[in-house]
Structures are given as structure tokens and as C-alpha cells.
Coordinates of C-alpha atoms (C1' of nucleotides) in Angstrom, one line a residue:
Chain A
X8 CA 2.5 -51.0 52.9
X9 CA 0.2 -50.2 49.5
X10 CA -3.1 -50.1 50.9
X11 CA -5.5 -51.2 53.8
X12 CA -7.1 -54.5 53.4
X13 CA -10.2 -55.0 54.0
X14 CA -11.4 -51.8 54.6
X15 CA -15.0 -50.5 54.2
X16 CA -15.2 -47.6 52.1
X17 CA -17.8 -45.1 51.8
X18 CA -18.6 -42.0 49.6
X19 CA -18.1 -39.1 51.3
X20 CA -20.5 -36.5 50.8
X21 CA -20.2 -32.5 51.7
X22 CA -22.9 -29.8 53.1
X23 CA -22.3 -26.4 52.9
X24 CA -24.6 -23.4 55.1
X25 CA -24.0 -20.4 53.7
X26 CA -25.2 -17.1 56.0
X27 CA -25.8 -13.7 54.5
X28 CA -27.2 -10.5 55.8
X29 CA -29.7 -8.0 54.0
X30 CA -29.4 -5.5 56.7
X31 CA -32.4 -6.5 58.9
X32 CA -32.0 -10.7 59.3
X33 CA -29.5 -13.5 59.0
X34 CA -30.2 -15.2 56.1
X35 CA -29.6 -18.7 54.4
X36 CA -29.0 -19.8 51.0
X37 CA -31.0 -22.5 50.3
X38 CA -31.9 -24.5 46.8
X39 CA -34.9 -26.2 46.4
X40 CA -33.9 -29.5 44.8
X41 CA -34.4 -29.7 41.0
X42 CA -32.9 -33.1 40.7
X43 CA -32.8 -36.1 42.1
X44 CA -32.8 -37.8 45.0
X45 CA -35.5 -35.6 47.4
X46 CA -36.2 -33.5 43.9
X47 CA -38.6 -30.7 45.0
X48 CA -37.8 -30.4 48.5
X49 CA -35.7 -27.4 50.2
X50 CA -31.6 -28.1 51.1
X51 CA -28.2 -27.3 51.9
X52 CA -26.2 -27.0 49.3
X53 CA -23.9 -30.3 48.6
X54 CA -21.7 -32.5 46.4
X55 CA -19.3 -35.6 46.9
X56 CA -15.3 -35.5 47.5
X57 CA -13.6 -36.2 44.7
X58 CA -10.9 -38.1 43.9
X59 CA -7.4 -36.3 45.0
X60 CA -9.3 -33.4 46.4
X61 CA -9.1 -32.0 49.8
X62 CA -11.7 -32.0 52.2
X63 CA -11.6 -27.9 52.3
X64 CA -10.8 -27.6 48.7
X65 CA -14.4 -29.6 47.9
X66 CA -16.1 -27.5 50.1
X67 CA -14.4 -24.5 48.6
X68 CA -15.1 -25.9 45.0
X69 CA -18.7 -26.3 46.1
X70 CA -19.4 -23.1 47.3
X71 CA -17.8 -21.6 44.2
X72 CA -20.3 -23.6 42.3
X73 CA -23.6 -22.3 44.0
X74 CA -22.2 -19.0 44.4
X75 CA -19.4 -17.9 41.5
X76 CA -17.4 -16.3 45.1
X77 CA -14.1 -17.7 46.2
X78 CA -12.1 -16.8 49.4
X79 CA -14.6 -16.7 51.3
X80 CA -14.9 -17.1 54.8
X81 CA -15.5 -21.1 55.2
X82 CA -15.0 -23.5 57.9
X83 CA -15.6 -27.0 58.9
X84 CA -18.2 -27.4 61.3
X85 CA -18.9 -31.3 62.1
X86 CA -19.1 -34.2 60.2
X87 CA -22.4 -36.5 60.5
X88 CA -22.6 -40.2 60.3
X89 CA -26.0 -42.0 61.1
X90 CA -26.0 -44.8 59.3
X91 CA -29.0 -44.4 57.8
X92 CA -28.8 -40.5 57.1
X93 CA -29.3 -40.9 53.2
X94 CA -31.6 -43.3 51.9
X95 CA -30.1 -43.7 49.0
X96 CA -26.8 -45.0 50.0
X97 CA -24.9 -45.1 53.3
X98 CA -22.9 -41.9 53.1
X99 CA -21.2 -39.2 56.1
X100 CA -21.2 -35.7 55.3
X101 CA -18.4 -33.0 56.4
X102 CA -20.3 -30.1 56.8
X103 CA -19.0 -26.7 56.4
X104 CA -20.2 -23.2 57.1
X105 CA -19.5 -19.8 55.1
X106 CA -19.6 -16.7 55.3
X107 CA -20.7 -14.4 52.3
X108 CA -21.6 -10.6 51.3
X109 CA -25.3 -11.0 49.8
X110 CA -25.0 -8.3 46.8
X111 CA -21.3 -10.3 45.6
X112 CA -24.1 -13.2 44.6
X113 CA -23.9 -14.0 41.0
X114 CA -28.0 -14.0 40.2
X115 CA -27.8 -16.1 37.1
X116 CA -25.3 -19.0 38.8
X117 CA -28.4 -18.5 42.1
X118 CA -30.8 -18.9 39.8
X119 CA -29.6 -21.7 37.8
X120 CA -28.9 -23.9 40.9
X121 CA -32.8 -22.6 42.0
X122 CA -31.5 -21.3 45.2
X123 CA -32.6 -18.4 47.2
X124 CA -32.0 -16.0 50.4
X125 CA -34.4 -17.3 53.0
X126 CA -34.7 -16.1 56.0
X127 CA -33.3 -17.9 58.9
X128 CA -37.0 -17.1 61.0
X129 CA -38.6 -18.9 57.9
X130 CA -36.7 -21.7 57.0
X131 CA -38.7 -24.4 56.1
X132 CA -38.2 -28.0 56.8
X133 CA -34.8 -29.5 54.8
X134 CA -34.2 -33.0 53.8
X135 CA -32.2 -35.6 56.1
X136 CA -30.1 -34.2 58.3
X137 CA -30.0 -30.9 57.5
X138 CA -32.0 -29.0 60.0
X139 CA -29.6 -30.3 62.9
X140 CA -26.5 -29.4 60.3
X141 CA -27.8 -25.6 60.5
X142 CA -29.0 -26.0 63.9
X143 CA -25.2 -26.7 64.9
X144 CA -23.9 -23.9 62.4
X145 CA -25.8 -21.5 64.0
X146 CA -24.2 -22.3 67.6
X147 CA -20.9 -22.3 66.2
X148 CA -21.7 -19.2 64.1
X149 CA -22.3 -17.5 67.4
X150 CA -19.5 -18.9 69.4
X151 CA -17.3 -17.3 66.7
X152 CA -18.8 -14.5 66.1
X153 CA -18.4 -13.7 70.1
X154 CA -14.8 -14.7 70.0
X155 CA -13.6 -13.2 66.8
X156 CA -14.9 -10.8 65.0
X157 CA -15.8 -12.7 61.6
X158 CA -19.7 -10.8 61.8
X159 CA -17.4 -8.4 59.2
X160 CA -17.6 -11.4 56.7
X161 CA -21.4 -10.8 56.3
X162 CA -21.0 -6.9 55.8
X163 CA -20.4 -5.4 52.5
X164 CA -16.4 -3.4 52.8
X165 CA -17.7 -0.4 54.1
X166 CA -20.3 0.0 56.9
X167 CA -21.9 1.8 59.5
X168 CA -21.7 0.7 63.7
X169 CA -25.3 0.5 63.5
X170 CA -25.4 -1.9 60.4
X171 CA -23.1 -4.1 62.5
X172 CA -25.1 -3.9 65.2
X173 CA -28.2 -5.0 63.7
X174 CA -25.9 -7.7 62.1
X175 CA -25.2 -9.2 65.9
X176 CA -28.9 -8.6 67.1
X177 CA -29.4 -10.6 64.1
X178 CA -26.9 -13.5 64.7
X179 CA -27.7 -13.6 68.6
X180 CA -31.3 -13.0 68.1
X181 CA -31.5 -10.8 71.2
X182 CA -31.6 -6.8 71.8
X183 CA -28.2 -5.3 72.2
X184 CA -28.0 -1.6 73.9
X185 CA -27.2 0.1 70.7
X186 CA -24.9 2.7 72.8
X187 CA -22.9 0.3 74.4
X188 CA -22.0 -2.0 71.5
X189 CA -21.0 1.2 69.8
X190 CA -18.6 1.9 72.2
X191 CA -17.4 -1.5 72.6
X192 CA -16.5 -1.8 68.7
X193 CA -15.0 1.0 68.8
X194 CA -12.5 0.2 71.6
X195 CA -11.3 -3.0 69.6
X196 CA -9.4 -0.5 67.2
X197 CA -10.9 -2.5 64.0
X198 CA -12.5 -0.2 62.4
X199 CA -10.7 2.2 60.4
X200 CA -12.9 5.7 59.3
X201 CA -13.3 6.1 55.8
X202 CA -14.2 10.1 56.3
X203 CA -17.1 9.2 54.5
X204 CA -21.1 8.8 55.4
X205 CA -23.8 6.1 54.5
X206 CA -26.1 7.9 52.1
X207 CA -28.7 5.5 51.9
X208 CA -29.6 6.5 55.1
X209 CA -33.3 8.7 55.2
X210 CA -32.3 10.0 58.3
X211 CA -28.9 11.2 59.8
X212 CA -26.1 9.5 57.9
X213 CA -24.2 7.4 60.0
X214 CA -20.2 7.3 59.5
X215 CA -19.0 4.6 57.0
X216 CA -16.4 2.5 58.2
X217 CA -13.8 -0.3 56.6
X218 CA -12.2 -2.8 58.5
X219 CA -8.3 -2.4 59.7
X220 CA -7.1 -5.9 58.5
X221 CA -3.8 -5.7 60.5
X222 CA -6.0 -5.4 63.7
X223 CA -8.4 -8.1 61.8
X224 CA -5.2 -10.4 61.6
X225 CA -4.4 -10.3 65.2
X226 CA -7.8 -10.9 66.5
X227 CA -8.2 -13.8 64.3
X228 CA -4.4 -15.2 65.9
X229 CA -6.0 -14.4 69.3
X230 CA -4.5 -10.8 69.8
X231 CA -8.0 -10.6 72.1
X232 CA -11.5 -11.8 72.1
X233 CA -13.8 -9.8 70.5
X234 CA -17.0 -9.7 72.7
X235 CA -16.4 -12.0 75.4
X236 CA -19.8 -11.7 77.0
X237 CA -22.0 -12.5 73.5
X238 CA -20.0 -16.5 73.9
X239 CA -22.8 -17.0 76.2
X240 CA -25.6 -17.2 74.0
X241 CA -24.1 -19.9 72.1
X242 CA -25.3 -22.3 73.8
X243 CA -28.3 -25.2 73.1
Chain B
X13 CA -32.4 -43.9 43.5
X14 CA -30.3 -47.1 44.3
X15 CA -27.0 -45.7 44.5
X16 CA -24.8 -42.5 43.5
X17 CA -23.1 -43.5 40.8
X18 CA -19.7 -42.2 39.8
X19 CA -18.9 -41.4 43.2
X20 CA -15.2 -42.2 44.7
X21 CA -15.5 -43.7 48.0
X22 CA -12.6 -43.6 50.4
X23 CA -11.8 -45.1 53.7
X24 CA -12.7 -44.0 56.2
X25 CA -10.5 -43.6 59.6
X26 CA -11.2 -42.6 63.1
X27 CA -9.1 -41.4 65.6
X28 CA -9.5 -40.4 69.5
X29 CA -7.9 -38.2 71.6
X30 CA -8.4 -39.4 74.8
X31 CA -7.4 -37.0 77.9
X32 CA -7.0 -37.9 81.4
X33 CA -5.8 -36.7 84.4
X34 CA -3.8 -37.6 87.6
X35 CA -4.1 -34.7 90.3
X36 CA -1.5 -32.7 88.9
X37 CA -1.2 -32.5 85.2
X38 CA -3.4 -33.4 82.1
X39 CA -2.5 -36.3 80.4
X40 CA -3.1 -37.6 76.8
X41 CA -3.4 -41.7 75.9
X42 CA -0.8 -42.6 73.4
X43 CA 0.1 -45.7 72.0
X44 CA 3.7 -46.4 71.1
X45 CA 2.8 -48.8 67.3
X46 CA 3.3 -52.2 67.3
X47 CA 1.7 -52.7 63.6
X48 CA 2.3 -51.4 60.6
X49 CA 2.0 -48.5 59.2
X50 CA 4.5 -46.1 61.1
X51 CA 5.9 -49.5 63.3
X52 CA 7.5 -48.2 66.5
X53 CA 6.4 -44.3 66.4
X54 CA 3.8 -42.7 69.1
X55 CA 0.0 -42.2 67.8
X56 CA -3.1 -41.6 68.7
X57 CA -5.7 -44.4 69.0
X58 CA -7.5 -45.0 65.6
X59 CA -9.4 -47.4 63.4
X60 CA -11.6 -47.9 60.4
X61 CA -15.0 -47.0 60.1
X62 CA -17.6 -50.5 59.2
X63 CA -20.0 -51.1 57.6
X64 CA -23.4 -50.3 58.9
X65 CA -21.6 -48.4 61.7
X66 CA -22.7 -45.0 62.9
X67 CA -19.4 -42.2 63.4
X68 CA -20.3 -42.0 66.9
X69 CA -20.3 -45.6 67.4
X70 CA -17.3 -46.3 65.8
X71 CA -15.5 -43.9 68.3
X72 CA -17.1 -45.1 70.7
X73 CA -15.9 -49.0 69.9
X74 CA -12.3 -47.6 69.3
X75 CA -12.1 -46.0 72.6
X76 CA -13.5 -49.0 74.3
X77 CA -10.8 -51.0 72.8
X78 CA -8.6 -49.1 74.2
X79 CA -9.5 -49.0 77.7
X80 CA -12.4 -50.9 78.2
X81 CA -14.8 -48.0 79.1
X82 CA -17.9 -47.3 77.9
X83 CA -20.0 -44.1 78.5
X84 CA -16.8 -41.8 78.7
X85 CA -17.6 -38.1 77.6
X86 CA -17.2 -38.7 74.0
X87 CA -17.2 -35.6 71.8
X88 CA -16.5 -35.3 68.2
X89 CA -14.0 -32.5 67.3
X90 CA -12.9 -32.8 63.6
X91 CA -12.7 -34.4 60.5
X92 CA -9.2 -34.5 58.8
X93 CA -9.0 -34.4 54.8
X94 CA -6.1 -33.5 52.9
X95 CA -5.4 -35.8 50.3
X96 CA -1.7 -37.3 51.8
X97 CA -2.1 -37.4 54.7
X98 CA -1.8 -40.9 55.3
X99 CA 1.1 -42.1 52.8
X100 CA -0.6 -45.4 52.8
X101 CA -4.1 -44.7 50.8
X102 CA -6.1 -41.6 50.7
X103 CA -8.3 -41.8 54.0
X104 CA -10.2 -39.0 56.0
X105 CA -9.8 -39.0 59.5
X106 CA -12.9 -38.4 61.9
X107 CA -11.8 -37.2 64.8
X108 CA -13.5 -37.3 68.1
X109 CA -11.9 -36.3 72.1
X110 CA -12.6 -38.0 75.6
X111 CA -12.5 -37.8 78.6
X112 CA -11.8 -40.4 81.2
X113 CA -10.6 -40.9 84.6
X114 CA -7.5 -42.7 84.6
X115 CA -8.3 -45.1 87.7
X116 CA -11.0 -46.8 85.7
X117 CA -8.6 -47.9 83.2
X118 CA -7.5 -51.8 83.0
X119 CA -4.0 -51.9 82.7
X120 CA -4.3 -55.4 80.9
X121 CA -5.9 -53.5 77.9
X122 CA -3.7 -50.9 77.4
X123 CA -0.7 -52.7 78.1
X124 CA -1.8 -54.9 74.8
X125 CA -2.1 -52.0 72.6
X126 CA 1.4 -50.9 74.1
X127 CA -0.6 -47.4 75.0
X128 CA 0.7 -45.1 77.8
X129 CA -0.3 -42.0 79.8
X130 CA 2.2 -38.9 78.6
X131 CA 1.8 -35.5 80.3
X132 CA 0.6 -33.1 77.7
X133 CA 4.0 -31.4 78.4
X134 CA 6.1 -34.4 77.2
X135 CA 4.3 -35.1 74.1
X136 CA 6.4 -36.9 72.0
X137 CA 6.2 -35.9 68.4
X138 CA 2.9 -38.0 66.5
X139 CA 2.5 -39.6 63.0
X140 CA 0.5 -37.8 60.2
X141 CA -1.4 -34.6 61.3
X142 CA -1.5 -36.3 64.8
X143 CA -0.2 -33.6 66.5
X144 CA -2.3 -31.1 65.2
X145 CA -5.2 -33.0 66.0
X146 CA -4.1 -32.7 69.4
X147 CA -3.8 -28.9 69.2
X148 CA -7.2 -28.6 68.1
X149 CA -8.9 -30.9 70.9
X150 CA -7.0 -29.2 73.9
X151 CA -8.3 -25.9 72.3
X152 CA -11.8 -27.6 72.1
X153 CA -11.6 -28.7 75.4
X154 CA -10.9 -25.0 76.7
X155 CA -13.5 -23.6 75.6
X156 CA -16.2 -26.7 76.5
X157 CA -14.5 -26.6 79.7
X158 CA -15.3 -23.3 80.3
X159 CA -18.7 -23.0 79.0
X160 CA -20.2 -26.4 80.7
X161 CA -18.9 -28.1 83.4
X162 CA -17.4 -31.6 81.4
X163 CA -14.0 -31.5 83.3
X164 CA -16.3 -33.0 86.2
X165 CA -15.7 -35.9 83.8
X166 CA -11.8 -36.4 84.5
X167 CA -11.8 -36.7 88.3
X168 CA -13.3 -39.7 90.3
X169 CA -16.9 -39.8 91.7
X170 CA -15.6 -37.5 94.6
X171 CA -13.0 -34.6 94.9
X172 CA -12.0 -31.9 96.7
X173 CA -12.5 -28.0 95.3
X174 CA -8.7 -27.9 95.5
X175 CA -8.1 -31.3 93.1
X176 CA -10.6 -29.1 91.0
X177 CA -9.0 -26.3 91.0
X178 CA -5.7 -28.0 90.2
X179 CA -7.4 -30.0 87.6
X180 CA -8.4 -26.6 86.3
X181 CA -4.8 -25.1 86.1
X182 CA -3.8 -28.1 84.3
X183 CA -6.1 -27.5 81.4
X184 CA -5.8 -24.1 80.9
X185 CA -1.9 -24.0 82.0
X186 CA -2.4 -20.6 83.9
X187 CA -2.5 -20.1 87.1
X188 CA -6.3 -19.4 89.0
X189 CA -6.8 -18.0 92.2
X190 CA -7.6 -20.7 94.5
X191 CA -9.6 -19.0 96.9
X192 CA -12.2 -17.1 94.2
X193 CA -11.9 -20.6 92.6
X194 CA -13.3 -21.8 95.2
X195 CA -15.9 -19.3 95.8
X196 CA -16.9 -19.3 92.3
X197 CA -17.5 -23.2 91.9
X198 CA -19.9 -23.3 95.1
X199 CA -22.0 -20.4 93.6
X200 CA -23.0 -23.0 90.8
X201 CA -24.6 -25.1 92.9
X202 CA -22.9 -28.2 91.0
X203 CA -21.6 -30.0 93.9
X204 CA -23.0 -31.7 96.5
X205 CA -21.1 -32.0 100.1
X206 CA -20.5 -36.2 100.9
X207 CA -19.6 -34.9 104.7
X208 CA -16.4 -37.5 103.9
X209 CA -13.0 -35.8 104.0
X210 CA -10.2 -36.6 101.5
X211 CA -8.3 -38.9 103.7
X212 CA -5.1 -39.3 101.2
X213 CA -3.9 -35.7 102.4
X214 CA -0.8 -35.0 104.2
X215 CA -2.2 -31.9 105.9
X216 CA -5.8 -30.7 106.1
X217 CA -7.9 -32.9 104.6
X218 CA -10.2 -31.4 102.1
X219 CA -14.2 -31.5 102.0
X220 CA -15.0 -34.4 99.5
X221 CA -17.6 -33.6 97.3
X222 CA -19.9 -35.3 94.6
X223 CA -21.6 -33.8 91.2
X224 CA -25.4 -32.6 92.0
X225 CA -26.1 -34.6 88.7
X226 CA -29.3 -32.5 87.9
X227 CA -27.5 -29.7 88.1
X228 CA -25.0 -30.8 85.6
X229 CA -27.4 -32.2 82.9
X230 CA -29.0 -28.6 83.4
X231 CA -25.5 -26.8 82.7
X232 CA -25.2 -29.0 79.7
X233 CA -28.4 -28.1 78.4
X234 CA -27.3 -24.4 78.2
X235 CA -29.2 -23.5 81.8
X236 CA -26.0 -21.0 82.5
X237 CA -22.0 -20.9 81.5
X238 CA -20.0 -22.5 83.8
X239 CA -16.9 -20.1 84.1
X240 CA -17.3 -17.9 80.5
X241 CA -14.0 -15.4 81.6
X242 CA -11.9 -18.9 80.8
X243 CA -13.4 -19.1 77.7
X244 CA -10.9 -16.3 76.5
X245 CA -8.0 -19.1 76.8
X246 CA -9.4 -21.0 74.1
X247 CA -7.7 -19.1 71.7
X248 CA -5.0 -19.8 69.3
Chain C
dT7 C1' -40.6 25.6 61.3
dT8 C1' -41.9 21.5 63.5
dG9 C1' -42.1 16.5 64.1
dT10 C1' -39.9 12.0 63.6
dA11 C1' -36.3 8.8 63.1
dT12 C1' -31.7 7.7 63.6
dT13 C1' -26.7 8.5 65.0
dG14 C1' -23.5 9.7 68.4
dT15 C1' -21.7 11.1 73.3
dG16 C1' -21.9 11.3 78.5
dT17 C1' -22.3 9.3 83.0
dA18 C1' -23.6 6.9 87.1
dA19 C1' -25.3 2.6 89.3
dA20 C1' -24.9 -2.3 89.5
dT21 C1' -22.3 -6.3 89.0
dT22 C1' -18.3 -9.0 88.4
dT23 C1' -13.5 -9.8 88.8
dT24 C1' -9.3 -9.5 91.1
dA25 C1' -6.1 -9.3 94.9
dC26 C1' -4.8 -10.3 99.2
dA27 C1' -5.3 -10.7 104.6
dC28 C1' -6.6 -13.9 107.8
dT29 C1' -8.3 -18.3 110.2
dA30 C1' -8.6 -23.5 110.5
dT31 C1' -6.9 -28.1 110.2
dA32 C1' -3.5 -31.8 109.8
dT33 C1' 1.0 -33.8 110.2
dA34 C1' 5.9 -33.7 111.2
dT35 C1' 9.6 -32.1 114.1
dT36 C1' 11.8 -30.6 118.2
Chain D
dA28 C1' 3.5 -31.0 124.4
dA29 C1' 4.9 -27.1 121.8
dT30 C1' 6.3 -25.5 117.3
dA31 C1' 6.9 -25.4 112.3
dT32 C1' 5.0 -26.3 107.8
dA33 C1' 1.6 -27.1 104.4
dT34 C1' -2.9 -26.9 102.7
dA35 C1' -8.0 -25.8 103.2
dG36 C1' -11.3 -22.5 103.8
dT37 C1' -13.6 -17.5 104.8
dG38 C1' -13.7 -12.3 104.5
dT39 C1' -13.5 -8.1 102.2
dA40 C1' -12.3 -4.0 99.6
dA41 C1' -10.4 -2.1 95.3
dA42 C1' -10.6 -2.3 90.3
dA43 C1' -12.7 -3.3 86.2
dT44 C1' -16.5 -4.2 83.5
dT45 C1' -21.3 -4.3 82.3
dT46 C1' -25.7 -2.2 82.2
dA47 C1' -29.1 1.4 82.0
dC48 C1' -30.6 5.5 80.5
dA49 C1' -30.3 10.9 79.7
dC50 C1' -29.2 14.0 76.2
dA51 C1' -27.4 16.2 72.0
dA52 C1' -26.8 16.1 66.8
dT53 C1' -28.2 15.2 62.1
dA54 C1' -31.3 14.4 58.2
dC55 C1' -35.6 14.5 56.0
dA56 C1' -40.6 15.1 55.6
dA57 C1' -44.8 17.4 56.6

DNA sequence: TTGTATTGTGTAAATTTTACACTATATATT
DNA sequence: AATATATAGTGTAAAATTTACACAATACAA
């Protein structure tokens, strides 16, 4: 057998969210559109698969483009197939979510693709499909987040418990007892004291720590669920 | 715009995952080929995406095909994309799960598409990435299980707690206390008492009861998490 | 030195989960 | 008809987890 007859084929475009944190909100990168089609409006970040590329390696290849970052924290999320979902021409798109440290950005390669951080609170309307596409990310985004601990994507290599915590009050939108979560991290074994403190703080310096990537590995392989209780507010 | 030009357009596939069960394990839809490509090995039910046809339709058709159901749970889990893995032509696979209740199948139909129920435990070996497809919906369905009540969706329009329960175990291959089962499920309000008794029994005959279907469009709309501690056996 | 903001530790009440004893119903067997 | 066996259904207490909040420690500014 050489090929499939009579087969419909379609191009096959790719979407990419990409979350950051500043330290106070979940952000998105976002470009407003300096080309054609839907020039001048706000989206996701996209491009077509190529020929002899793999689904993840375009959406890898993508986010390298907007961002200049590889290895990365990037998954598939869902792929969407109206019919009519591009005007232009009947297209699905595999949509993909990552996971990035905001200061790693490259500001020329930003600028160049006209993107910026916006805040999740203010995002403004996005062409097509899009708004569902993050919609759905952000569920998933919080399913994860609850069951493994990936939230250490979005932090910079050495952080404070209270940074993470404002990083999952930020995620889950909701207030988290400060004390508690503390504790709870803690007792996961991932974090691994670095002996030194945050001095950007004004007040008292909290304890810098980095992540214990053995413990990291397991979690990920399903060693134990991270925060059990946060899976419920991923839901619609 | 008219068109994107330069863009390479593949072919698209779909595949379905379709699970079922028969009062005492969970059971997977497989069909045994009778065409080409892959003549005479186990797969899962598949077909080509058309023209002017929506992803969720197209599933939808293939499913139907299959057993001639319509308005099956229908849930789209993943989209497949290395580069060879079909040996035939480079396609993507869109990949979507359902659920079904095996009595409502026609035999007819899926005697025609040589397709046969297999316990999950006796799953023969599949073509392509088949089999890891199937990994990643049974994982899917663990955790959807547990955070809304869909395996409601695999047993007829009336059950007994215990066929629950035991439809319960078979999903999550563990064993659950049958008595705080019990207890548990009643506490969501989900089920409605018919006042029948399950007649087929050998012994005591169980309480038949039916889905309070309010209550369940509610639990799918995020109104509360069905049983979130089995959440934590959706892991890898 | 005092006031304010934040980090970090302690602890008890409330809730949920878990484990298991016991009763009830139906059929088969003696 | 009595007894044995199997499954359905209810009760309850211990264990574990979650939640709520008191209090102490650190850093800087006024």
C-alpha cells in the first residue's frame, strides 16, 4: 500500500498558550497580529506543520520562534476542528500549552513578533477560536498544576514558599491559607534549601529555595499527587 | 485572504476508543482488520476526516459505524503526530474515547466490521501507536470518572449501587470498600430509587436505581467533584 | 524606638476517610 | 421446614486530613 486514495487533506495548523508569572498574576503571551489574515487584532501564537515534522516538534519549533527558549515545559492540550474555524481556509489546529520563566524572554525576538505579557484578568478578545483554546488551557493548567507539581515551571530556579504560593493563588484564582500551603510544600520533600535568602524582599527575607529534581522526577512518574485537594477547582 | 499558500496539508485520520462494560470487567471495542493496511492484526476503529466535516462529527460518524449508536458520551482525548507513524502516508491521528453500554450494540454491525469486545486485561497487542492511545484514554477516563459522574454512561438505564461499585473497581483496577461506596454515592444525590429490584440476582436482589438527570448535567457543569480521592489513580 | 509588613511555627477544632461489626434478604441444600 | 451460603444494606468509631487562627521572628521605615 503507497498511499490513501481518495483522502481529503487539510493543513494543519498549531496554537500555542504560553503562561508566565511576574510574581503577582498569571500571565499570557500574546501578539497582536502584524500580518495577515486578522492583521491588527490580539492572538495565540501559531504556525502550520510542516512537512516531515512532528506534531510536538512544530509546536516546540514555534514556541522557540516567539520566545528564543527551548525545553520548555510544553504539552498538547486539544485539537479544534469546526469546520468553519478559519475563514480563510478550512484548517484544525493542535493546540499546545507551555510553560515559561518570564525574565528568560528574549525582548528583541518579543518585540519583533509584537507580542506582550498580558495579564490573564485583562485579556482582551482573540481571533477565532482562541478564547475557548485558553479557556481550556487554563482548566488543564489547573488540573496539572493540582496533580503534579509543574507550578515550578513558571518560577525562576530559586524561590521563596511565599512566591509559590502567590503563584497557585494566581493559577486557581482563589485565597489559599498561606500557613497551610507552606506546610504542605514542604512535606512533599521538593524543595531543596539553598542556605540562602530573597533580598529583594523590603521586609523579612524569606528562605530561597531550588527544586530537588530527583523528587521532581518521581512526582512527574506519579511517585504521589501533589495537592490533591486544588484538582477540584479545575473544573467549568 | 483566499488560501494559505505554501502550506503542506496531510490527511487527516480519526480513531475511537470505545469502552464498555459487562458487570464485571471494562471492556475495549476492537476490530480484528479485514482491509488493508495492517490485514488481519487487532485495531482500534478509525477513519478519515471529510471534507466540510467538523472533528467532532467525524468521530461521531465513525463510532456510529461501528455500532450504530448515536449520542454515546463522546470525548476527544488526543491528537497523534509523529511523522511515521502510519508506514502508509504521513497522517495525524485525532483521537477521541466513548463510552457505551454494550446491550445497545447491534451485533449485525459489528459483526461486519469483524469488531469484538476484549477485556481490557486481554488486550491483544494494536497496530501503530494504538496501544498507547489506549493508555492514555483509560488514564483520561480515571480521572473524568472521578471528577464527574460519566461512568453512569456504561451501565443500562437502571443499576444497582453494587453493579456500580463493581463497575467502579473495574476502571480503576483497585479494590473500594463497598459499604462507604455505597454510602458515598447516595450523599450525591445522583440517583434516584425506581422501587424495582434487580431481579437477575441469585441472592438478595439489589435496589434498582436510575440517574436523577438534573443532578448529573449539574455535576457536569462543575456543581461538585464526584469522588476527587480517585482522582489520585489517574496517574502514570 | 516604634510601627508596619511579611515570613515562619504551633495547635486545636472540624471534616473526611477508612476499617470493620452487624443485620437483612434471597436462594439452594439438607 | 431448617440450615447454609452469598450478596445487599446500615451503624459506628478510629485515623487521617483539612481548616482556621494564635503567636513569634525578621526586616525596614518613620
Amino acid at each position: 500500500m503507497d498511499s490513501y486514495l481518495n483522502g481529503h487533506r487539510v493543513l494543519v495548523a498549531l496554537d500555542c498558550i504560553i503562561f508566565g508569572f511576574d510574581g503577582k498574576s498569571l500571565k499570557l503571551l500574546l501578539i497582536k497580529r502584524n500580518f495577515e489574515p486578522e492583521v491588527g487584532k490580539w492572538s495565540l501564537m501559531g504556525g502550520f506543520l510542516e512537512e516531515n515534522e512532528a506534531l510536538q516538534s512544530a509546536a516546540s519549533r514555534i514556541l522557540f520562534t516567539l520566545t528564543g527558549l527551548h525545553n520548555n515545559y510544553l504539552e498538547q492540550l486539544q485539537t479544534f476542528g469546526a469546520v468553519d474555524r478559519d475563514p480563510v481556509e478550512r484548517t484544525i489546529s493542535v493546540v499546545y500549552y507551555a510553560l515559561v520563566t518570564i525574565d528568560d524572554q528574549d525582548p528583541v525576538t518579543l518585540q519583533a513578533h509584537n507580542a506582550s505579557w498580558i495579564d490573564l484578568a485583562d485579556k482582551p478578545a482573540l481571533i477565532f477560536d482562541h478564547d475557548q483554546m485558553v479557556e481550556t488551557a487554563l482548566r488543564q493548567l489547573r488540573y496539572k498544576a493540582a496533580m503534579y507539581p509543574i507550578g515550578f515551571e513558571l518560577l525562576p530556579e530559586k524561590f521563596t514558599v511565599p512566591q509559590l504560593h502567590k503563584l497557585y493563588e494566581a493559577i486557581y484564582g482563589v485565597q489559599l491559607d498561606r500557613r497551610n500551603f507552606s506546610r504542605k510544600v514542604i512535606a512533599t520533600e521538593l524543595l531543596r534549601g539553598t542556605g540562602e535568602k530573597d533580598e529583594t524582599s523590603l521586609t523579612k527575607k524569606g528562605q530561597l529555595y531550588a527544586l530537588n529534581t530527583e523528587k521532581y522526577q518521581a512526582y512527574l512518574n506519579g511517585y504521589a499527587t501533589f495537592m490533591p485537594e486544588l484538582a477540584e477547582l479545575a473544573k467549568p
